[in-house]
Amino acid sequence: MSNFEIKAYPEMWQSLDIDVERFDKMRIMLGELYEKTFLSQENRPAAMVYFDNMVAELHGGRIKELLAAKEDGRPVIGTFCVYIPEEMVLAAGGICVGLCGGSQGSIPDAEKILPRNICSMVKSAFGFKDGRICPYFQAVDFVYGETTCDAKKKTWELLDQMVPTYVMEIPQCKKPRDIALWLEEVKDFKAKVEEVAGKTISADDLAGAIQIMNNKRRVLQRLNALRHHKPCPISGKDGLLVEQIAFFDEPVRFTEKVGELCDELEERIQKNVAVPAKNATRVMIAGTPMALPNWKIHNLVEGAGAVIVNEESCVGTRYFKDLIAENVSDMDDMLAALTDRYKEIDCSCFTPNDERLDQVIREFHESKAQGIINYSLQFCHTYNIEEIRIRQACEKEGIPYMFIESDYSSEDMGQLQTRIEAFLEQIGE
Amino acid sequence: MFVGIDLGSRTVKMAVWDGERLVDHKIVESGFEPHRQAEKMVAGVKASVIIATGYGRHLAAEYFADHVITEIKAHGLGIYHQFPDCTTIVDVGGQDSKVIALNARGKVSNFQMNDKCAAGTGRFLEIMAGSLAYDLAEFGQAALKADKEVPINSMCTVFAESEVISMKNRGVPREHIARAVHASVADRLSGMLARLGYGEEIAFSGGVARNPCMVQMLQEKLPETRMIVPELPDLTGAWGAALHGANY
Ligand code: SF4
Ligand code: SF4
């Protein structure tokens, strides 16, 4: 399949007020990068075709679906963080899309306005809007930010000048009074979504949405567990890609397609088919999210002959490890159960955050990894500082560990390659 | 013959090991195409196996080398061979600086590398020598002679350079500034060593180990340990690669 391309929809882009000429260049580059990164892999599961097509239609087919939904009066809401309850948007008949930026291409736009020393993800997302080079950003009715980290919460004030931006307060501790505040914020979010959708969310609506989202999480858990099999039936790059597409795709269809992929992987396991070499070194990633198309670390690690078997990340287990209790039907109880689930997400923005240390170690053992690479975006203070405690925990457990602080640029690729190869040599000794 | 070839950012180093002795070695400027340079160097040697290391290792493997190992492993092997009791290495090359911890069997147990920034590398010293109009070879000597040290605050190459320029313009003697430049690199390295932990002896490898001021200042910063410098510090990686070849 050597003529992969991300499809162009210039007229639709025009109607979304996109900088078409520039966006088209980015589309071609992304297509080439995708082909090189993904399609050159040998022995990929056949079910990955669906996800290849999703990428091909990333700026077209899926956008059409969003626009059609808007025609029907269904709200399309952009988010940046896994703390924003997608269930509520679904319950109102709306669509939720992740807008986190994972591309170097939009960073110069952001740096014209924002300080340079904030994390690439925030800069990239902001730059996409400022440069009018992201159809998702152009298509959303409004975006929902949160108060997790300083870079984000202050950027929302500026983003609001370009696209309506609402902010959900996420507390920084998890004491009962914090949870009480959180629940109030969830209720406010519900009210806002209802206002935009022009409909009241019923208990049945919410119960249905919880079911849909739980099923999506369950299938991602299943995929994750299959990646833990030794030898691995799927590459880490493909695993990551599926996790990234989770933030864009229609949830019911996505769940079905990931289910098909999992069926195929189970068959592969029975037939003892492995994607990377059977004795490939198994590496687990922990750390900050990797937004599409940030494939940098996976590229380097798998390029060096190892395989990534787990991502302890918001694009990864933090997104799907916890489910919402389904045994309640009263609206208030459901909102409490929902808040309860969201508070289990162990982002480094919280203190204390000891659960995360245990979680990292647990995932290491479950995934049968041989070493952990902790990856943090440059200038992300909370993850960079929490790194020290993760390191201590790994030292205590005798787990081979390496920390990488990086951004989206390619200038440190040579050096990272050396470090990653040396880490793999160290594990191999 | 087991050949180790280290394709660095500034020089290409070759070591030839016959299983018992280092029978030949060469150090040549990298030039524009280090792998071609390297290929010429190994051409005359009857090699049973060629192991490449350094920045250009993968390119070398595409053209002529049989196998690659990282600089980190190569320096570990090279130092363990020469100083079997030493478990800590600081390697400062043209492009980057590394500190490496070895276990008792000489295997790499941990390492750290400088991040993207050039501060704390040979490149930094070179740029600073240039802006003080010193020849790289005399830079360390001059700094050693200084009787006074002025502080350089910036760890960033770009800022440090403007700091140096403003010191020059304030009439600060150039040896003093030279010493300050060395001190800032020594600070960086001792910081990396403190993070990693170090043993009773630290082997200093890589081209910068030839700089006497660098060795002395690092020694002064870490009085409880002993700095040892191999006879051919820049050859450590190539030699380590050749030793790997013998066990390959
Ligand atoms: S890392 Fe924290 S702030 Fe960022 S998306 Fe995850 S939960 Fe949200
Ligand atoms: S990676 Fe860190 S700095 Fe960046 S948005 Fe997430 S929490 Fe904030």
XYZ file of C-alpha atoms and ligand atoms in Angstrom:
693
model
C 0.000 0.000 0.000
C 2.359 2.646 -1.201
C -0.090 5.321 -2.229
C -1.516 6.186 1.111
C -2.732 9.710 1.419
C -4.782 11.720 3.778
C -7.703 12.843 1.693
C -8.144 16.475 0.812
C -11.461 18.292 1.106
C -10.569 21.821 0.017
C -14.154 23.063 -0.339
C -15.209 21.866 3.038
C -12.034 23.293 4.540
C -12.756 26.588 2.842
C -16.205 26.652 4.397
C -14.578 26.114 7.795
C -12.312 29.130 7.238
C -9.180 27.004 7.207
C -5.897 28.289 5.787
C -6.310 25.778 2.976
C -2.984 26.181 1.235
C -0.991 25.704 4.389
C -3.191 22.970 5.728
C -2.824 21.048 2.511
C 0.946 21.027 2.875
C 0.601 19.705 6.416
C -1.779 17.044 5.186
C 0.790 15.795 2.680
C 3.557 15.770 5.265
C 1.414 13.942 7.765
C 0.488 11.382 5.130
C 4.141 10.731 4.361
C 4.996 10.463 8.023
C 2.119 8.062 8.540
C 3.144 5.882 5.669
C 6.725 5.724 6.879
C 5.809 5.129 10.497
C 2.915 2.713 10.177
C 2.537 1.209 6.744
C 6.152 0.098 6.553
C 5.628 -2.230 9.512
C 5.611 -5.898 8.667
C 2.892 -8.316 9.517
C 0.351 -5.810 10.816
C -3.039 -7.091 11.909
C -5.535 -6.869 9.026
C -8.024 -5.060 11.259
C -5.689 -2.046 11.358
C -7.079 -1.133 7.934
C -10.009 0.542 9.644
C -7.644 2.779 11.592
C -5.586 3.534 8.489
C -8.791 4.690 6.867
C -9.661 6.747 9.893
C -6.359 8.564 9.443
C -6.967 8.935 5.710
C -10.352 10.470 6.504
C -9.190 12.341 9.578
C -9.614 15.718 7.935
C -12.544 14.775 5.768
C -14.920 11.940 6.504
C -14.949 12.397 10.222
C -15.325 16.179 9.873
C -18.320 15.619 7.606
C -19.884 13.563 10.359
C -19.309 16.375 12.813
C -20.837 18.932 10.484
C -23.844 16.697 9.840
C -24.355 16.384 13.574
C -24.277 20.147 13.891
C -26.892 20.429 11.149
C -29.126 18.268 13.316
C -28.576 20.633 16.206
C -26.275 18.269 18.077
C -23.417 20.078 19.815
C -19.790 19.350 18.981
C -17.495 20.041 21.912
C -13.720 20.069 21.973
C -11.782 19.025 25.081
C -8.162 18.855 26.131
C -8.150 16.573 29.069
C -9.453 13.210 30.173
C -11.103 14.815 33.197
C -13.900 16.301 31.086
C -16.837 13.867 31.265
C -17.592 12.778 27.719
C -20.690 10.946 28.949
C -22.481 14.230 29.396
C -21.880 15.301 25.825
C -23.037 11.940 24.515
C -26.095 12.005 26.752
C -27.109 15.303 25.161
C -26.709 13.727 21.733
C -23.504 15.624 21.104
C -20.002 14.712 19.991
C -16.837 15.116 21.969
C -13.459 15.469 20.247
C -9.995 15.663 21.767
C -8.150 18.765 20.628
C -4.771 18.185 22.258
C -2.030 19.177 19.845
C 0.703 16.713 18.972
C 2.403 18.434 16.088
C 5.447 20.646 15.776
C 3.894 22.354 12.743
C 1.587 24.649 14.700
C 4.060 25.646 17.406
C 5.538 28.676 15.604
C 1.994 30.109 15.408
C 1.571 29.707 19.136
C 4.973 31.150 19.940
C 4.016 34.387 18.251
C 1.695 34.919 21.199
C 2.389 32.517 24.039
C 5.632 32.297 26.018
C 7.949 29.699 24.549
C 8.635 27.928 27.801
C 5.336 26.134 28.162
C 4.626 22.588 27.093
C 4.398 21.634 23.417
C 0.934 20.194 23.771
C -0.571 23.473 24.866
C 1.388 25.418 22.268
C 0.519 23.020 19.499
C -3.215 23.101 20.300
C -3.269 26.868 20.589
C -1.307 27.216 17.355
C -3.786 25.043 15.487
C -6.529 27.492 16.328
C -4.483 30.601 15.781
C -3.208 29.380 12.409
C -6.648 28.035 11.386
C -5.063 24.728 10.448
C -7.183 22.188 12.283
C -10.648 21.288 10.994
C -11.675 19.941 14.389
C -10.940 23.240 16.023
C -12.837 25.017 13.260
C -15.816 22.691 13.553
C -16.459 22.738 17.298
C -19.231 24.819 18.848
C -17.064 25.568 21.824
C -14.235 24.069 23.792
C -14.069 22.944 27.348
C -10.825 23.476 29.182
C -9.949 22.699 32.781
C -7.745 23.966 35.541
C -5.339 21.058 35.749
C -2.055 22.797 35.030
C -1.067 26.448 34.923
C -0.079 26.414 31.257
C -3.528 25.280 30.299
C -5.687 27.351 32.570
C -4.021 30.603 31.609
C -3.992 29.693 27.919
C -7.778 29.209 28.000
C -8.170 32.897 28.742
C -6.423 33.665 25.467
C -8.045 30.871 23.523
C -11.404 32.286 24.526
C -10.617 35.291 22.339
C -10.708 33.005 19.310
C -13.259 30.321 20.189
C -15.711 30.214 23.107
C -13.848 28.454 25.906
C -15.475 27.270 29.101
C -13.473 26.078 32.003
C -14.237 23.313 34.441
C -12.514 23.610 37.759
C -10.664 20.441 38.633
C -9.436 20.543 42.229
C -5.851 19.730 43.119
C -6.489 17.455 46.076
C -8.972 14.650 46.584
C -10.349 15.423 50.015
C -14.138 15.147 50.543
C -14.619 18.894 50.125
C -12.704 18.778 46.851
C -14.913 15.995 45.609
C -17.967 17.998 46.632
C -16.737 20.927 44.558
C -15.975 18.600 41.703
C -19.514 17.257 41.725
C -20.816 20.829 41.506
C -18.566 21.422 38.507
C -19.910 18.283 36.848
C -23.425 19.641 37.355
C -22.426 22.975 35.816
C -20.963 21.147 32.869
C -24.223 19.281 32.465
C -26.161 22.533 32.505
C -23.883 24.076 29.899
C -24.160 21.086 27.597
C -27.931 21.072 28.007
C -28.108 24.739 27.147
C -26.155 24.306 23.931
C -27.989 21.147 22.954
C -31.318 22.710 23.768
C -32.425 19.633 25.639
C -32.503 18.294 29.150
C -30.434 15.219 29.838
C -32.645 12.535 31.322
C -31.485 9.782 33.635
C -31.954 7.335 30.773
C -29.841 9.473 28.449
C -27.034 9.538 30.958
C -27.304 5.845 31.769
C -27.065 5.072 28.059
C -24.026 7.317 27.632
C -22.314 5.755 30.635
C -22.889 2.362 29.081
C -21.409 3.463 25.761
C -18.339 4.981 27.373
C -17.811 2.040 29.693
C -17.955 -0.299 26.721
C -15.380 1.802 24.940
C -13.129 1.653 27.980
C -13.658 -2.089 28.308
C -12.579 -2.738 24.755
C -9.486 -0.577 25.238
C -8.717 -2.545 28.392
C -9.056 -5.719 26.374
C -6.664 -4.427 23.722
C -4.221 -3.409 26.413
C -4.340 -6.855 28.005
C -3.669 -8.462 24.611
C -0.640 -6.248 24.139
C 0.657 -7.693 27.382
C 0.863 -11.125 25.842
C 4.308 -12.486 25.261
C 5.199 -12.416 22.387
C 3.293 -9.315 21.464
C 0.653 -9.734 18.721
C 0.677 -6.039 17.739
C 3.259 -3.287 17.634
C 3.328 -0.518 20.196
C 2.929 2.030 17.415
C -0.339 0.461 16.309
C -1.494 0.167 19.900
C -0.794 3.844 20.442
C -2.535 4.799 17.219
C -5.744 3.052 18.288
C -5.568 4.840 21.632
C -5.104 8.169 19.872
C -7.995 7.601 17.480
C -10.187 6.925 20.513
C -10.293 10.684 20.980
C -11.732 11.367 17.523
C -13.905 8.489 16.478
C -17.583 7.825 17.046
C -17.537 5.733 20.257
C -19.932 2.907 19.336
C -18.327 2.278 15.963
C -14.865 2.575 17.493
C -15.729 0.021 20.169
C -16.900 -2.411 17.536
C -13.782 -1.961 15.419
C -11.381 -2.299 18.323
C -13.335 -5.428 19.268
C -12.674 -6.866 15.809
C -9.012 -6.024 16.154
C -8.940 -7.797 19.516
C -10.578 -10.899 18.015
C -7.847 -10.988 15.418
C -5.148 -10.540 18.046
C -6.577 -13.435 20.032
C -6.353 -15.594 16.946
C -2.780 -14.485 16.451
C -1.929 -15.400 19.998
C -3.360 -18.864 19.445
C -1.285 -19.267 16.322
C 1.724 -17.793 18.080
C 2.047 -14.930 15.593
C 4.086 -12.031 16.912
C 4.593 -8.687 15.253
C 7.994 -7.600 16.496
C 10.713 -10.221 16.819
C 9.621 -12.754 19.453
C 12.507 -11.893 21.735
C 12.153 -8.116 21.323
C 12.808 -6.189 24.522
C 9.522 -5.131 26.108
C 9.284 -1.518 27.166
C 6.545 0.315 29.004
C 5.974 4.058 28.695
C 4.835 6.206 31.596
C 4.220 9.926 31.610
C 2.572 12.760 29.745
C 0.011 12.173 26.997
C 1.092 11.635 23.393
C -1.411 13.475 21.250
C -1.798 12.584 17.566
C 0.605 12.676 15.640
C 3.235 12.481 18.350
C 4.834 9.117 17.596
C 8.378 10.198 18.381
C 9.277 7.901 21.259
C 7.475 4.887 19.825
C 9.304 5.400 16.559
C 12.677 5.497 18.235
C 12.069 2.597 20.603
C 10.555 0.292 18.009
C 13.090 1.464 15.423
C 15.743 0.103 17.770
C 14.111 -3.331 17.705
C 12.185 -3.208 20.981
C 8.412 -3.236 21.445
C 6.214 -0.980 23.556
C 3.621 -2.971 25.443
C 1.808 -0.393 27.563
C 1.300 3.358 27.902
C 0.689 4.698 31.386
C -0.580 7.951 29.977
C -3.764 9.889 29.293
C -3.516 8.538 25.783
C -3.330 5.108 27.379
C -4.377 3.517 30.623
C -5.349 6.709 32.457
C -8.094 7.098 29.861
C -9.629 3.671 30.217
C -8.528 1.908 33.390
C -11.570 2.994 35.467
C -15.237 2.365 34.769
C -18.317 4.144 36.080
C -20.534 2.077 38.356
C -23.571 1.007 36.327
C -25.765 -0.168 39.168
C -27.393 3.201 39.894
C -30.222 4.800 37.935
C -31.168 7.917 39.813
C -29.674 11.092 38.276
C -27.991 12.301 41.464
C -26.490 8.902 42.154
C -25.245 8.683 38.602
C -23.578 12.072 38.794
C -21.903 11.000 42.019
C -20.788 7.709 40.475
C -19.450 9.562 37.475
C -17.481 12.014 39.608
C -16.225 9.089 41.610
C -14.793 7.482 38.507
C -13.167 10.662 37.225
C -11.474 11.268 40.510
C -9.655 7.946 40.113
C -7.585 9.390 37.267
C -4.151 9.842 38.755
C -2.777 12.874 36.931
C 0.349 14.464 38.371
C -1.564 17.730 38.738
C -2.911 16.258 41.990
C -1.242 16.129 45.326
C -0.722 13.777 46.958
C -0.663 11.378 44.031
C 0.749 8.222 45.550
C -1.783 6.074 43.690
C 0.086 6.786 40.508
C 3.322 5.308 41.816
C 1.541 2.053 42.618
C -0.252 2.154 39.305
C 2.991 2.496 37.333
C 4.540 -0.456 39.137
C 1.373 -2.517 38.722
C 1.239 -1.840 34.981
C 4.902 -2.718 34.686
C 4.261 -6.162 36.104
C 0.984 -6.712 34.259
C 2.505 -5.819 30.932
C 5.535 -8.068 31.526
C 7.743 -5.172 30.527
C 11.482 -5.280 31.099
C 12.015 -1.579 31.605
C 10.174 1.717 31.936
C 10.757 4.837 29.908
C 9.204 7.790 31.665
C 8.445 10.430 29.076
C 7.568 13.975 29.937
C 7.043 16.958 27.740
C 9.520 19.709 28.352
C 8.164 22.427 30.663
C 5.494 20.196 32.158
C 6.357 20.851 35.762
C 4.094 18.388 37.484
C 5.198 15.371 35.451
C 8.807 16.458 35.480
C 8.832 16.707 39.243
C 6.779 13.584 39.837
C 9.418 11.836 37.723
C 11.678 11.834 40.756
C 9.252 9.768 42.786
C 8.634 7.379 39.913
C 12.383 6.938 39.626
C 12.647 6.253 43.354
C 9.835 3.707 43.159
C 11.528 1.954 40.227
C 14.870 1.914 41.983
C 13.260 0.352 45.004
C 11.710 -2.360 42.834
C 14.873 -2.862 40.803
C 13.102 -1.893 37.576
C 15.340 -0.622 34.742
C 14.276 2.953 34.270
C 15.040 5.894 32.044
C 13.617 9.386 31.954
C 13.220 11.371 28.753
C 12.241 14.998 28.677
C 11.533 16.145 25.171
C 9.287 18.165 22.910
C 7.947 17.736 19.384
C 11.004 18.983 17.524
C 13.356 16.570 15.835
C 16.635 18.174 16.856
C 17.205 15.780 19.760
C 16.396 12.638 17.767
C 20.032 11.563 17.404
C 20.696 11.930 21.054
C 17.472 10.225 22.090
C 18.289 7.378 19.780
C 21.610 6.878 21.536
C 20.007 7.029 24.949
C 17.243 4.612 24.024
C 19.654 2.153 22.422
C 21.922 2.337 25.460
C 18.937 1.705 27.702
C 18.007 -1.359 25.657
C 21.608 -2.593 25.823
C 21.486 -2.114 29.568
C 18.280 -4.168 29.854
C 19.783 -6.851 27.617
C 22.907 -7.376 29.726
C 41.821 -8.476 14.076
C 38.925 -6.898 15.851
C 38.268 -3.373 14.746
C 36.363 -0.780 16.718
C 35.462 2.446 14.997
C 33.987 5.436 16.763
C 32.368 7.990 14.471
C 32.125 11.117 16.572
C 30.998 14.613 15.753
C 34.567 15.929 15.512
C 36.832 12.970 14.947
C 36.719 9.385 13.833
C 38.691 7.016 16.030
C 39.797 3.511 15.149
C 41.210 0.845 17.454
C 42.599 -2.498 16.304
C 42.704 -5.271 18.886
C 44.260 -8.647 18.255
C 42.658 -10.350 21.223
C 45.474 -9.384 23.562
C 46.938 -6.081 22.563
C 45.981 -2.809 21.017
C 48.001 -3.184 17.847
C 47.007 -0.019 16.050
C 44.952 3.100 16.441
C 44.153 6.226 14.469
C 42.326 9.483 15.053
C 41.223 11.537 12.054
C 39.009 14.628 11.641
C 35.429 13.593 10.827
C 35.096 15.860 7.814
C 31.843 16.174 5.981
C 31.190 12.476 5.538
C 32.469 10.652 8.629
C 31.412 7.236 7.353
C 33.554 7.611 4.213
C 36.444 8.742 6.347
C 35.919 5.719 8.569
C 35.666 3.360 5.648
C 39.046 4.559 4.392
C 40.578 4.046 7.821
C 39.473 0.434 8.127
C 40.240 -0.389 4.509
C 43.837 -1.380 5.165
C 43.120 -3.557 8.184
C 42.529 -7.306 8.004
C 39.434 -7.204 10.134
C 37.507 -10.292 11.164
C 34.792 -8.091 12.574
C 34.142 -4.334 12.619
C 32.062 -2.806 15.386
C 30.896 0.787 14.984
C 29.948 3.190 17.725
C 29.390 6.938 18.053
C 26.999 9.259 16.279
C 27.666 7.816 12.859
C 27.372 4.170 13.907
C 24.236 3.356 11.940
C 25.548 4.949 8.797
C 28.736 2.944 9.192
C 26.648 -0.208 9.547
C 24.873 0.620 6.301
C 28.201 0.829 4.498
C 30.741 -1.471 6.069
C 30.474 -2.228 9.799
C 29.164 -5.593 11.001
C 27.463 -4.466 14.156
C 26.824 -1.381 16.251
C 26.921 -0.601 19.947
C 26.236 2.733 21.621
C 28.989 5.007 22.884
C 27.760 4.315 26.374
C 28.382 0.621 26.193
C 31.631 1.167 24.293
C 33.045 3.518 26.920
C 31.960 1.087 29.623
C 33.877 -1.743 27.940
C 36.910 0.420 27.241
C 37.227 1.649 30.800
C 36.455 -1.704 32.434
C 39.244 -3.225 30.400
C 41.798 -0.632 31.465
C 40.605 0.003 35.024
C 38.605 -3.014 36.195
C 37.933 -1.539 39.641
C 36.568 1.760 38.409
C 32.768 1.917 38.338
C 32.170 5.520 37.278
C 32.918 7.159 33.952
C 32.574 10.707 32.812
C 32.896 11.050 29.076
C 32.950 14.451 27.498
C 32.988 14.469 23.756
C 32.402 17.069 21.097
C 28.649 16.805 20.985
C 27.610 15.571 24.387
C 28.666 14.611 27.848
C 27.733 11.461 29.679
C 28.207 9.945 33.056
C 28.059 6.175 33.259
C 27.831 3.819 36.223
C 29.153 0.268 35.862
C 28.405 -2.704 38.059
C 31.163 -4.915 39.448
C 31.142 -6.980 36.252
C 31.721 -3.924 34.123
C 28.185 -3.759 32.732
C 26.393 -0.443 32.371
C 23.983 -0.135 35.288
C 22.906 3.465 34.784
C 23.833 6.509 32.754
C 22.950 10.105 32.121
C 23.473 12.289 29.130
C 23.244 16.051 28.803
C 19.996 17.192 27.220
C 19.664 19.083 23.978
C 21.789 21.958 25.213
C 25.486 22.095 24.322
C 26.547 23.446 27.716
C 28.905 21.050 29.447
C 30.246 19.603 26.205
C 33.394 19.902 24.179
C 31.486 22.061 21.768
C 30.810 24.577 24.518
C 34.517 24.771 25.409
C 35.354 25.174 21.757
C 32.922 28.030 21.225
C 34.161 29.785 24.333
C 37.811 29.274 23.390
C 36.946 30.768 20.027
C 35.346 33.837 21.473
C 38.400 34.366 23.709
C 40.726 33.849 20.724
C 42.416 30.814 22.239
C 43.595 27.768 20.413
C 41.711 24.795 21.844
C 44.988 23.138 22.875
C 46.172 26.143 24.894
C 42.763 26.948 26.360
C 43.063 24.581 29.315
C 46.667 25.573 30.023
C 45.764 29.240 30.109
C 42.861 28.610 32.453
C 45.130 26.637 34.763
C 47.418 29.643 35.123
C 44.657 32.003 36.187
C 44.932 33.116 39.785
C 41.352 34.236 40.006
C 37.978 32.946 38.960
C 34.983 35.024 37.970
C 31.602 33.363 37.945
C 29.644 32.629 34.774
C 26.011 32.348 35.704
C 24.455 31.084 32.556
C 24.388 27.406 31.757
C 23.134 28.075 28.268
C 25.743 28.303 25.507
C 24.144 31.284 23.837
C 23.780 33.293 27.029
C 27.158 32.227 28.359
C 28.748 33.511 25.200
C 27.214 36.944 25.623
C 28.284 36.907 29.250
C 31.834 36.181 28.130
C 31.699 39.015 25.616
C 30.513 41.479 28.216
C 33.279 40.363 30.595
C 35.840 40.915 27.856
C 34.472 44.394 27.376
C 34.703 45.106 31.059
C 38.410 44.315 30.872
C 38.355 41.059 32.818
C 41.650 39.256 32.001
C 41.123 36.508 29.522
C 42.663 33.733 31.672
C 40.126 34.540 34.354
C 37.313 34.158 31.922
C 38.878 30.972 30.573
C 38.918 29.574 34.073
C 35.299 30.567 34.594
C 34.304 28.721 31.441
C 36.005 25.581 32.701
C 34.387 25.991 36.097
C 30.939 26.123 34.547
C 31.548 22.862 32.689
C 32.952 21.253 35.839
C 29.798 22.342 37.682
C 27.622 20.692 35.102
C 29.575 17.471 35.177
C 29.741 17.276 38.951
C 25.995 17.889 39.051
C 25.393 14.986 36.676
C 27.726 12.812 38.731
C 25.951 13.730 41.949
C 22.636 12.691 40.432
C 23.988 9.375 39.237
C 26.211 8.613 42.232
C 29.896 7.751 41.888
C 32.583 5.495 43.275
C 36.058 6.013 44.712
C 37.523 6.448 41.276
C 36.153 8.244 38.252
C 37.591 7.580 34.832
C 37.557 10.610 32.558
C 37.303 9.629 28.918
C 36.688 11.429 25.641
C 38.693 14.171 24.002
C 38.044 16.765 26.700
C 39.965 14.599 29.205
C 43.101 15.860 27.480
C 42.348 19.294 28.862
C 44.381 19.515 32.095
C 42.302 22.286 33.607
C 39.087 20.320 33.139
C 40.516 17.299 34.941
C 41.910 19.362 37.781
C 38.773 21.365 38.344
C 36.551 18.340 38.363
C 38.937 16.715 40.816
C 38.728 19.782 43.058
C 34.957 19.659 43.005
C 34.934 16.010 44.005
C 37.726 15.738 46.596
C 36.524 12.413 47.997
C 37.142 10.612 44.728
C 40.138 10.148 42.443
C 40.068 11.172 38.788
C 41.903 8.835 36.457
C 42.603 9.618 32.839
C 43.424 6.828 30.395
C 46.539 7.200 28.307
C 44.415 7.621 25.174
C 41.184 9.127 26.471
C 39.612 9.796 23.069
C 40.212 6.227 22.000
C 38.141 4.702 24.814
C 34.995 4.206 22.735
C 36.752 2.735 19.711
C 38.754 0.436 21.926
C 35.617 -0.667 23.751
C 33.968 -1.392 20.418
C 36.964 -3.494 19.347
C 36.788 -5.411 22.633
C 33.110 -6.044 21.973
C 34.115 -7.394 18.578
C 36.377 -9.932 20.224
C 33.389 -11.320 22.146
C 30.914 -10.945 19.358
S -1.978 14.791 31.908
Fe -3.435 15.579 33.412
S -3.999 17.529 32.589
Fe -3.082 16.425 30.895
S -4.787 15.359 29.855
Fe -4.007 13.987 31.409
S -5.288 14.334 33.187
Fe -5.527 16.089 31.856
S 1.636 17.844 29.557
Fe 1.808 18.895 31.528
S 2.100 21.059 31.028
Fe 1.347 20.034 29.191
S -0.862 20.294 29.260
Fe -0.447 18.332 30.258
S -0.219 18.790 32.440
Fe -0.082 20.737 31.324
